[in-house]
Amino acid sequence: MNIYKPDLMDVLEVNQHTADIKSVKIAFKDKSKQQDFAFRVGQFGIFSAFGYGESTFNICSSSTWKDYAEFCFRRTGKVTEALWRIEPGDTIGFRGPYGNHYPTDEWEGKNLIFIGGGIAMPPIRCAIWYALENREKYGRITIVYGARTVGDLVYRDELDKWAGYKDVKVIRCVDPGGETPDWDGEVGFVPAVLEKASVPADNSVALVIGPPIMIKFSLPVLSKMGLADKDIYTSLENRMKCGVGKCGRCNAGPVYVCKEGPVFNLEQLKRLPEDY
Amino acid sequence: MSAVISQTELRRLVDGWIGQGVQVAGPRQVKPDHVLYALLNESGQLAMDGFVRPANSIKEFVYPRHEKLYGYRLNEKEIELTDVELPAKPQVVLAARPCDAAALPILDPLFNWDFQDDFYNRRRELTTVVTLACNNHDAHCFCTAVGLAPDAERGSDAMLFDLGDGSYEVRCLTDKGRKLFDGKTQSSDKVGQAKAAPKKTIDLEKIRSFINGDFESPYWQELTLRCLGCGSCAFTCPTCHCFDIVDEGNAAGGERVRNWDACQFCLFTKHASGHNPRTAQGQRQRQRVTHKFGIYPDKFGDILCTGCGNCTRNCPVSLGIFPVLDSIQKVETGAVEAA
């Protein structure tokens, strides 16, 4: 088998979230493969625009949804520039699922705190939907999501939907200066908003994904809230090419992020050198 | 008793293989004073002595520097993918150095953990490695410091020893090797021996303790300040294996290929966001040394270095693995004052 050869996927739907972020729903051209496709939330795929190359994105749909998989990207380079132009009916390539996943089984019976920044909403969104679809297995859910400006928030419609669920609290924020006159969310940086929100942290796990600077300042807040290192999770975004532990690009200290990651808890992360 | 083949008979054998459609590669003088492992059209091109080792390595015969992974074509709106035919021609790599041959079994687990790379595996199966034990070494060789030797058998299917009288002792080490030389040798009482081994030493424990120590040690930057980031070390290294995957063609059709890449290049780890975990050359050198002497042995059991010295020989600023390791040893023993 050629491990580098992707499956061909039909583009079902394209949604534009911000000036430079779109999400895409795809399904295997081979219907039986779509039926058999199984992954765990937190895993990633390698997506191709033929003629331009491959890019790595989280699979941001819930693993409980069987009709399609979804990914979300920011238009920022050659491949994403090409993906920006795709329309329903087009074909793209997909390899995966790769990497480890969020330990959603271990999280059962716990309260969940999701913290995201900007384009990092998609890799959290899959876990949020997974938890909502298995609502009875999890306790309170708190979602803190921030972006630079109101226009940079992705999956805004879903934020409102989530807020409607029982025992789900959604805190939205934008960086100072990023608010609009009708903005009814918080204004401030994610770590500060998180601290101010005084989220109860008993029997909780946190998943925090965002720009390195946001993660860096959110971690001490979570620790202060009383979360143990083993209960704070993140997903590393190291650059990848092969996704299967060969190309040598995603090393962070002793780990191959594509195989042993991308999901790490803070306890594991503290043992890694700062190479991400 | 030993098995011996004359140089003339060996060359006749090579021409025979080529005639049968076997792809034969070996050291070949491509320019005055410049020997490379290259494909041979006839045995006359084979350079058996008069140099220390070729400037490249034999890895390109199992893992080419540019390799098509599959093709794609756009018909109307439908994309069609076309498979690449895996190589089918048997291949002999002749007069490889032991430090080249040893690299292949070191790389095998990387290309096979969990996901199996058929491109690599197929070429590996088709390839017979005939090594020539070393009779010379230069100031850059350090095979003995990483557990190998001028006559180390690892990775070789057969090994030749220059007897100095126009003939070679042939030691077949695997079935593949025996298949090549069965019935082609004369028995003799002459036994070959590799001449003088390199004397350089590395205290691998010291290297370990340094790379497991301060990740942000200023020494990385200091010891490797003159590195230009050209990647010559990685490209001529028998064990460096990082690659990039890119498309060649346009949206209408083309191929997806993999090309050798190197951790010394500044864009190697750069994220789409602009964030780069390794912005300085010292950090990239740290990765190269740490991967070879820490990460890889921990994961796959072997040091990712065979002591061939190519990284230094081909380095425009005489850096490469050994000089860096040597400096690290001095730092660890306190021979260099703390930065």
PDB file of N, CA, C and O in Angstrom, chain A residues 187-246:
ATOM      1  N   VAL A 187     -14.429  41.955  26.652  1.00  0.00           N
ATOM      2  CA  VAL A 187     -13.307  42.563  25.948  1.00  0.00           C
ATOM      3  C   VAL A 187     -12.067  42.320  26.795  1.00  0.00           C
ATOM      4  O   VAL A 187     -12.035  42.663  27.980  1.00  0.00           O
ATOM      5  N   GLY A 188     -11.070  41.686  26.203  1.00  0.00           N
ATOM      6  CA  GLY A 188      -9.852  41.388  26.956  1.00  0.00           C
ATOM      7  C   GLY A 188      -9.183  40.151  26.366  1.00  0.00           C
ATOM      8  O   GLY A 188      -9.770  39.467  25.532  1.00  0.00           O
ATOM      9  N   PHE A 189      -7.961  39.892  26.811  1.00  0.00           N
ATOM     10  CA  PHE A 189      -7.245  38.725  26.308  1.00  0.00           C
ATOM     11  C   PHE A 189      -7.743  37.463  27.013  1.00  0.00           C
ATOM     12  O   PHE A 189      -8.172  37.532  28.171  1.00  0.00           O
ATOM     13  N   VAL A 190      -7.672  36.357  26.315  1.00  0.00           N
ATOM     14  CA  VAL A 190      -8.230  35.095  26.819  1.00  0.00           C
ATOM     15  C   VAL A 190      -7.780  34.769  28.255  1.00  0.00           C
ATOM     16  O   VAL A 190      -8.624  34.490  29.113  1.00  0.00           O
ATOM     17  N   PRO A 191      -6.470  34.813  28.562  1.00  0.00           N
ATOM     18  CA  PRO A 191      -6.064  34.436  29.927  1.00  0.00           C
ATOM     19  C   PRO A 191      -6.712  35.321  30.993  1.00  0.00           C
ATOM     20  O   PRO A 191      -7.152  34.821  32.033  1.00  0.00           O
ATOM     21  N   ALA A 192      -6.817  36.622  30.710  1.00  0.00           N
ATOM     22  CA  ALA A 192      -7.406  37.551  31.681  1.00  0.00           C
ATOM     23  C   ALA A 192      -8.901  37.293  31.833  1.00  0.00           C
ATOM     24  O   ALA A 192      -9.438  37.296  32.947  1.00  0.00           O
ATOM     25  N   VAL A 193      -9.564  37.068  30.705  1.00  0.00           N
ATOM     26  CA  VAL A 193     -11.004  36.794  30.740  1.00  0.00           C
ATOM     27  C   VAL A 193     -11.269  35.502  31.500  1.00  0.00           C
ATOM     28  O   VAL A 193     -12.199  35.403  32.301  1.00  0.00           O
ATOM     29  N   LEU A 194     -10.423  34.526  31.271  1.00  0.00           N
ATOM     30  CA  LEU A 194     -10.552  33.240  31.955  1.00  0.00           C
ATOM     31  C   LEU A 194     -10.422  33.427  33.465  1.00  0.00           C
ATOM     32  O   LEU A 194     -11.210  32.895  34.241  1.00  0.00           O
ATOM     33  N   GLU A 195      -9.470  34.229  33.870  1.00  0.00           N
ATOM     34  CA  GLU A 195      -9.235  34.449  35.290  1.00  0.00           C
ATOM     35  C   GLU A 195     -10.429  35.168  35.928  1.00  0.00           C
ATOM     36  O   GLU A 195     -10.909  34.796  36.989  1.00  0.00           O
ATOM     37  N   LYS A 196     -10.913  36.173  35.216  1.00  0.00           N
ATOM     38  CA  LYS A 196     -12.021  36.984  35.715  1.00  0.00           C
ATOM     39  C   LYS A 196     -13.303  36.150  35.836  1.00  0.00           C
ATOM     40  O   LYS A 196     -14.129  36.384  36.722  1.00  0.00           O
ATOM     41  N   ALA A 197     -13.449  35.187  34.934  1.00  0.00           N
ATOM     42  CA  ALA A 197     -14.702  34.417  34.874  1.00  0.00           C
ATOM     43  C   ALA A 197     -14.880  33.503  36.081  1.00  0.00           C
ATOM     44  O   ALA A 197     -15.962  32.973  36.291  1.00  0.00           O
ATOM     45  N   SER A 198     -13.841  33.339  36.867  1.00  0.00           N
ATOM     46  CA  SER A 198     -13.810  32.406  38.000  1.00  0.00           C
ATOM     47  C   SER A 198     -14.660  31.146  37.751  1.00  0.00           C
ATOM     48  O   SER A 198     -15.675  30.899  38.384  1.00  0.00           O
ATOM     49  N   VAL A 199     -14.181  30.399  36.771  1.00  0.00           N
ATOM     50  CA  VAL A 199     -14.834  29.147  36.400  1.00  0.00           C
ATOM     51  C   VAL A 199     -14.569  28.122  37.505  1.00  0.00           C
ATOM     52  O   VAL A 199     -13.419  27.937  37.904  1.00  0.00           O
ATOM     53  N   PRO A 200     -15.605  27.463  38.045  1.00  0.00           N
ATOM     54  CA  PRO A 200     -15.329  26.438  39.046  1.00  0.00           C
ATOM     55  C   PRO A 200     -14.501  25.312  38.422  1.00  0.00           C
ATOM     56  O   PRO A 200     -14.802  24.864  37.311  1.00  0.00           O
ATOM     57  N   ALA A 201     -13.448  24.896  39.116  1.00  0.00           N
ATOM     58  CA  ALA A 201     -12.522  23.946  38.504  1.00  0.00           C
ATOM     59  C   ALA A 201     -12.517  22.596  39.203  1.00  0.00           C
ATOM     60  O   ALA A 201     -11.647  21.771  38.977  1.00  0.00           O
ATOM     61  N   ASP A 202     -13.538  22.367  40.051  1.00  0.00           N
ATOM     62  CA  ASP A 202     -13.586  21.077  40.737  1.00  0.00           C
ATOM     63  C   ASP A 202     -13.834  19.954  39.744  1.00  0.00           C
ATOM     64  O   ASP A 202     -14.586  20.123  38.787  1.00  0.00           O
ATOM     65  N   ASN A 203     -13.186  18.826  39.928  1.00  0.00           N
ATOM     66  CA  ASN A 203     -13.390  17.645  39.084  1.00  0.00           C
ATOM     67  C   ASN A 203     -13.402  17.995  37.588  1.00  0.00           C
ATOM     68  O   ASN A 203     -14.274  17.564  36.851  1.00  0.00           O
ATOM     69  N   SER A 204     -12.429  18.814  37.176  1.00  0.00           N
ATOM     70  CA  SER A 204     -12.462  19.317  35.802  1.00  0.00           C
ATOM     71  C   SER A 204     -11.220  18.926  35.004  1.00  0.00           C
ATOM     72  O   SER A 204     -10.151  18.679  35.568  1.00  0.00           O
ATOM     73  N   VAL A 205     -11.390  18.895  33.676  1.00  0.00           N
ATOM     74  CA  VAL A 205     -10.240  18.868  32.784  1.00  0.00           C
ATOM     75  C   VAL A 205     -10.374  20.059  31.852  1.00  0.00           C
ATOM     76  O   VAL A 205     -11.482  20.502  31.561  1.00  0.00           O
ATOM     77  N   ALA A 206      -9.228  20.568  31.401  1.00  0.00           N
ATOM     78  CA  ALA A 206      -9.252  21.714  30.493  1.00  0.00           C
ATOM     79  C   ALA A 206      -8.539  21.351  29.206  1.00  0.00           C
ATOM     80  O   ALA A 206      -7.532  20.639  29.209  1.00  0.00           O
ATOM     81  N   LEU A 207      -9.077  21.842  28.094  1.00  0.00           N
ATOM     82  CA  LEU A 207      -8.419  21.710  26.803  1.00  0.00           C
ATOM     83  C   LEU A 207      -8.160  23.124  26.319  1.00  0.00           C
ATOM     84  O   LEU A 207      -9.101  23.903  26.145  1.00  0.00           O
ATOM     85  N   VAL A 208      -6.897  23.458  26.169  1.00  0.00           N
ATOM     86  CA  VAL A 208      -6.559  24.831  25.785  1.00  0.00           C
ATOM     87  C   VAL A 208      -5.725  24.818  24.499  1.00  0.00           C
ATOM     88  O   VAL A 208      -4.668  24.207  24.433  1.00  0.00           O
ATOM     89  N   ILE A 209      -6.258  25.463  23.463  1.00  0.00           N
ATOM     90  CA  ILE A 209      -5.551  25.505  22.187  1.00  0.00           C
ATOM     91  C   ILE A 209      -5.625  26.922  21.643  1.00  0.00           C
ATOM     92  O   ILE A 209      -6.671  27.572  21.691  1.00  0.00           O
ATOM     93  N   GLY A 210      -4.499  27.384  21.122  1.00  0.00           N
ATOM     94  CA  GLY A 210      -4.477  28.742  20.585  1.00  0.00           C
ATOM     95  C   GLY A 210      -3.064  29.116  20.227  1.00  0.00           C
ATOM     96  O   GLY A 210      -2.169  28.266  20.221  1.00  0.00           O
ATOM     97  N   PRO A 211      -2.838  30.384  19.951  1.00  0.00           N
ATOM     98  CA  PRO A 211      -1.477  30.811  19.655  1.00  0.00           C
ATOM     99  C   PRO A 211      -0.581  30.543  20.872  1.00  0.00           C
ATOM    100  O   PRO A 211      -1.066  30.586  22.006  1.00  0.00           O
ATOM    101  N   PRO A 212       0.708  30.249  20.647  1.00  0.00           N
ATOM    102  CA  PRO A 212       1.618  29.918  21.750  1.00  0.00           C
ATOM    103  C   PRO A 212       1.555  30.917  22.902  1.00  0.00           C
ATOM    104  O   PRO A 212       1.582  30.525  24.065  1.00  0.00           O
ATOM    105  N   ILE A 213       1.400  32.189  22.584  1.00  0.00           N
ATOM    106  CA  ILE A 213       1.397  33.214  23.626  1.00  0.00           C
ATOM    107  C   ILE A 213       0.147  33.095  24.501  1.00  0.00           C
ATOM    108  O   ILE A 213       0.201  33.293  25.713  1.00  0.00           O
ATOM    109  N   MET A 214      -0.988  32.738  23.880  1.00  0.00           N
ATOM    110  CA  MET A 214      -2.225  32.565  24.640  1.00  0.00           C
ATOM    111  C   MET A 214      -2.118  31.356  25.574  1.00  0.00           C
ATOM    112  O   MET A 214      -2.500  31.410  26.738  1.00  0.00           O
ATOM    113  N   ILE A 215      -1.560  30.271  25.034  1.00  0.00           N
ATOM    114  CA  ILE A 215      -1.395  29.061  25.848  1.00  0.00           C
ATOM    115  C   ILE A 215      -0.488  29.356  27.032  1.00  0.00           C
ATOM    116  O   ILE A 215      -0.777  29.027  28.174  1.00  0.00           O
ATOM    117  N   LYS A 216       0.626  30.031  26.721  1.00  0.00           N
ATOM    118  CA  LYS A 216       1.620  30.330  27.747  1.00  0.00           C
ATOM    119  C   LYS A 216       1.005  31.055  28.946  1.00  0.00           C
ATOM    120  O   LYS A 216       1.294  30.719  30.089  1.00  0.00           O
ATOM    121  N   PHE A 217       0.139  32.039  28.677  1.00  0.00           N
ATOM    122  CA  PHE A 217      -0.433  32.824  29.776  1.00  0.00           C
ATOM    123  C   PHE A 217      -1.702  32.196  30.357  1.00  0.00           C
ATOM    124  O   PHE A 217      -2.135  32.574  31.437  1.00  0.00           O
ATOM    125  N   SER A 218      -2.297  31.241  29.640  1.00  0.00           N
ATOM    126  CA  SER A 218      -3.490  30.577  30.174  1.00  0.00           C
ATOM    127  C   SER A 218      -3.122  29.473  31.164  1.00  0.00           C
ATOM    128  O   SER A 218      -3.868  29.215  32.117  1.00  0.00           O
ATOM    129  N   LEU A 219      -1.992  28.827  30.935  1.00  0.00           N
ATOM    130  CA  LEU A 219      -1.608  27.699  31.785  1.00  0.00           C
ATOM    131  C   LEU A 219      -1.497  28.068  33.266  1.00  0.00           C
ATOM    132  O   LEU A 219      -2.065  27.378  34.118  1.00  0.00           O
ATOM    133  N   PRO A 220      -0.787  29.172  33.595  1.00  0.00           N
ATOM    134  CA  PRO A 220      -0.716  29.513  35.030  1.00  0.00           C
ATOM    135  C   PRO A 220      -2.080  29.825  35.621  1.00  0.00           C
ATOM    136  O   PRO A 220      -2.326  29.536  36.805  1.00  0.00           O
ATOM    137  N   VAL A 221      -2.984  30.390  34.820  1.00  0.00           N
ATOM    138  CA  VAL A 221      -4.331  30.678  35.322  1.00  0.00           C
ATOM    139  C   VAL A 221      -5.030  29.372  35.680  1.00  0.00           C
ATOM    140  O   VAL A 221      -5.642  29.244  36.742  1.00  0.00           O
ATOM    141  N   LEU A 222      -4.911  28.395  34.800  1.00  0.00           N
ATOM    142  CA  LEU A 222      -5.548  27.099  35.048  1.00  0.00           C
ATOM    143  C   LEU A 222      -4.961  26.436  36.291  1.00  0.00           C
ATOM    144  O   LEU A 222      -5.684  25.846  37.092  1.00  0.00           O
ATOM    145  N   SER A 223      -3.654  26.539  36.427  1.00  0.00           N
ATOM    146  CA  SER A 223      -3.011  25.951  37.608  1.00  0.00           C
ATOM    147  C   SER A 223      -3.524  26.641  38.869  1.00  0.00           C
ATOM    148  O   SER A 223      -3.817  25.993  39.873  1.00  0.00           O
ATOM    149  N   LYS A 224      -3.637  27.977  38.795  1.00  0.00           N
ATOM    150  CA  LYS A 224      -4.130  28.738  39.931  1.00  0.00           C
ATOM    151  C   LYS A 224      -5.562  28.345  40.283  1.00  0.00           C
ATOM    152  O   LYS A 224      -5.962  28.334  41.442  1.00  0.00           O
ATOM    153  N   MET A 225      -6.326  28.015  39.250  1.00  0.00           N
ATOM    154  CA  MET A 225      -7.715  27.586  39.467  1.00  0.00           C
ATOM    155  C   MET A 225      -7.773  26.231  40.165  1.00  0.00           C
ATOM    156  O   MET A 225      -8.829  25.799  40.602  1.00  0.00           O
ATOM    157  N   GLY A 226      -6.624  25.547  40.200  1.00  0.00           N
ATOM    158  CA  GLY A 226      -6.569  24.279  40.923  1.00  0.00           C
ATOM    159  C   GLY A 226      -6.511  23.049  40.041  1.00  0.00           C
ATOM    160  O   GLY A 226      -6.604  21.924  40.530  1.00  0.00           O
ATOM    161  N   LEU A 227      -6.339  23.232  38.736  1.00  0.00           N
ATOM    162  CA  LEU A 227      -6.234  22.059  37.863  1.00  0.00           C
ATOM    163  C   LEU A 227      -4.831  21.462  37.935  1.00  0.00           C
ATOM    164  O   LEU A 227      -3.839  22.191  37.903  1.00  0.00           O
ATOM    165  N   ALA A 228      -4.774  20.138  38.028  1.00  0.00           N
ATOM    166  CA  ALA A 228      -3.479  19.466  38.034  1.00  0.00           C
ATOM    167  C   ALA A 228      -2.942  19.423  36.605  1.00  0.00           C
ATOM    168  O   ALA A 228      -3.706  19.483  35.642  1.00  0.00           O
ATOM    169  N   ASP A 229      -1.618  19.316  36.476  1.00  0.00           N
ATOM    170  CA  ASP A 229      -0.992  19.300  35.152  1.00  0.00           C
ATOM    171  C   ASP A 229      -1.554  18.193  34.265  1.00  0.00           C
ATOM    172  O   ASP A 229      -1.698  18.352  33.063  1.00  0.00           O
ATOM    173  N   LYS A 230      -1.884  17.065  34.886  1.00  0.00           N
ATOM    174  CA  LYS A 230      -2.364  15.947  34.069  1.00  0.00           C
ATOM    175  C   LYS A 230      -3.785  16.176  33.551  1.00  0.00           C
ATOM    176  O   LYS A 230      -4.256  15.435  32.695  1.00  0.00           O
ATOM    177  N   ASP A 231      -4.446  17.207  34.066  1.00  0.00           N
ATOM    178  CA  ASP A 231      -5.817  17.496  33.625  1.00  0.00           C
ATOM    179  C   ASP A 231      -5.904  18.674  32.663  1.00  0.00           C
ATOM    180  O   ASP A 231      -6.986  19.117  32.302  1.00  0.00           O
ATOM    181  N   ILE A 232      -4.738  19.196  32.269  1.00  0.00           N
ATOM    182  CA  ILE A 232      -4.729  20.306  31.308  1.00  0.00           C
ATOM    183  C   ILE A 232      -4.162  19.775  29.990  1.00  0.00           C
ATOM    184  O   ILE A 232      -3.040  19.265  29.951  1.00  0.00           O
ATOM    185  N   TYR A 233      -4.941  19.870  28.936  1.00  0.00           N
ATOM    186  CA  TYR A 233      -4.536  19.305  27.651  1.00  0.00           C
ATOM    187  C   TYR A 233      -4.354  20.389  26.603  1.00  0.00           C
ATOM    188  O   TYR A 233      -5.020  21.416  26.626  1.00  0.00           O
ATOM    189  N   THR A 234      -3.457  20.112  25.655  1.00  0.00           N
ATOM    190  CA  THR A 234      -3.341  20.993  24.492  1.00  0.00           C
ATOM    191  C   THR A 234      -2.993  20.136  23.277  1.00  0.00           C
ATOM    192  O   THR A 234      -2.762  18.929  23.394  1.00  0.00           O
ATOM    193  N   SER A 235      -2.994  20.764  22.129  1.00  0.00           N
ATOM    194  CA  SER A 235      -2.659  20.066  20.889  1.00  0.00           C
ATOM    195  C   SER A 235      -1.549  20.858  20.215  1.00  0.00           C
ATOM    196  O   SER A 235      -1.707  22.049  19.964  1.00  0.00           O
ATOM    197  N   LEU A 236      -0.406  20.203  19.948  1.00  0.00           N
ATOM    198  CA  LEU A 236       0.712  20.911  19.321  1.00  0.00           C
ATOM    199  C   LEU A 236       0.484  21.019  17.820  1.00  0.00           C
ATOM    200  O   LEU A 236      -0.154  20.161  17.204  1.00  0.00           O
ATOM    201  N   GLU A 237       1.035  22.078  17.261  1.00  0.00           N
ATOM    202  CA  GLU A 237       0.750  22.373  15.853  1.00  0.00           C
ATOM    203  C   GLU A 237       2.018  22.315  15.019  1.00  0.00           C
ATOM    204  O   GLU A 237       2.145  23.052  14.049  1.00  0.00           O
ATOM    205  N   ASN A 238       2.965  21.468  15.401  1.00  0.00           N
ATOM    206  CA  ASN A 238       4.221  21.449  14.652  1.00  0.00           C
ATOM    207  C   ASN A 238       3.998  21.175  13.169  1.00  0.00           C
ATOM    208  O   ASN A 238       3.096  20.442  12.789  1.00  0.00           O
ATOM    209  N   ARG A 239       4.863  21.771  12.380  1.00  0.00           N
ATOM    210  CA  ARG A 239       4.746  21.586  10.933  1.00  0.00           C
ATOM    211  C   ARG A 239       4.980  20.122  10.573  1.00  0.00           C
ATOM    212  O   ARG A 239       5.853  19.473  11.137  1.00  0.00           O
ATOM    213  N   MET A 240       4.196  19.625   9.661  1.00  0.00           N
ATOM    214  CA  MET A 240       4.305  18.216   9.260  1.00  0.00           C
ATOM    215  C   MET A 240       4.257  18.096   7.756  1.00  0.00           C
ATOM    216  O   MET A 240       3.706  18.956   7.070  1.00  0.00           O
ATOM    217  N   LYS A 241       4.807  17.011   7.258  1.00  0.00           N
ATOM    218  CA  LYS A 241       4.716  16.717   5.827  1.00  0.00           C
ATOM    219  C   LYS A 241       4.117  15.342   5.612  1.00  0.00           C
ATOM    220  O   LYS A 241       3.208  15.165   4.833  1.00  0.00           O
ATOM    221  N   CYS A 242       4.681  14.313   6.302  1.00  0.00           N
ATOM    222  CA  CYS A 242       4.231  12.956   6.002  1.00  0.00           C
ATOM    223  C   CYS A 242       3.075  12.529   6.904  1.00  0.00           C
ATOM    224  O   CYS A 242       2.195  11.810   6.470  1.00  0.00           O
ATOM    225  N   GLY A 243       3.075  12.946   8.155  1.00  0.00           N
ATOM    226  CA  GLY A 243       2.015  12.549   9.085  1.00  0.00           C
ATOM    227  C   GLY A 243       2.173  11.150   9.641  1.00  0.00           C
ATOM    228  O   GLY A 243       1.380  10.704  10.456  1.00  0.00           O
ATOM    229  N   VAL A 244       3.184  10.426   9.163  1.00  0.00           N
ATOM    230  CA  VAL A 244       3.320   9.018   9.546  1.00  0.00           C
ATOM    231  C   VAL A 244       4.691   8.693  10.152  1.00  0.00           C
ATOM    232  O   VAL A 244       5.166   7.560  10.092  1.00  0.00           O
ATOM    233  N   GLY A 245       5.345   9.710  10.717  1.00  0.00           N
ATOM    234  CA  GLY A 245       6.578   9.452  11.466  1.00  0.00           C
ATOM    235  C   GLY A 245       7.802   9.149  10.631  1.00  0.00           C
ATOM    236  O   GLY A 245       8.677   8.404  11.058  1.00  0.00           O
ATOM    237  N   LYS A 246       7.890   9.725   9.439  1.00  0.00           N
ATOM    238  CA  LYS A 246       9.047   9.452   8.595  1.00  0.00           C
ATOM    239  C   LYS A 246       9.844  10.716   8.248  1.00  0.00           C
ATOM    240  O   LYS A 246      11.063  10.688   8.230  1.00  0.00           O
TER     241      LYS A 246
END
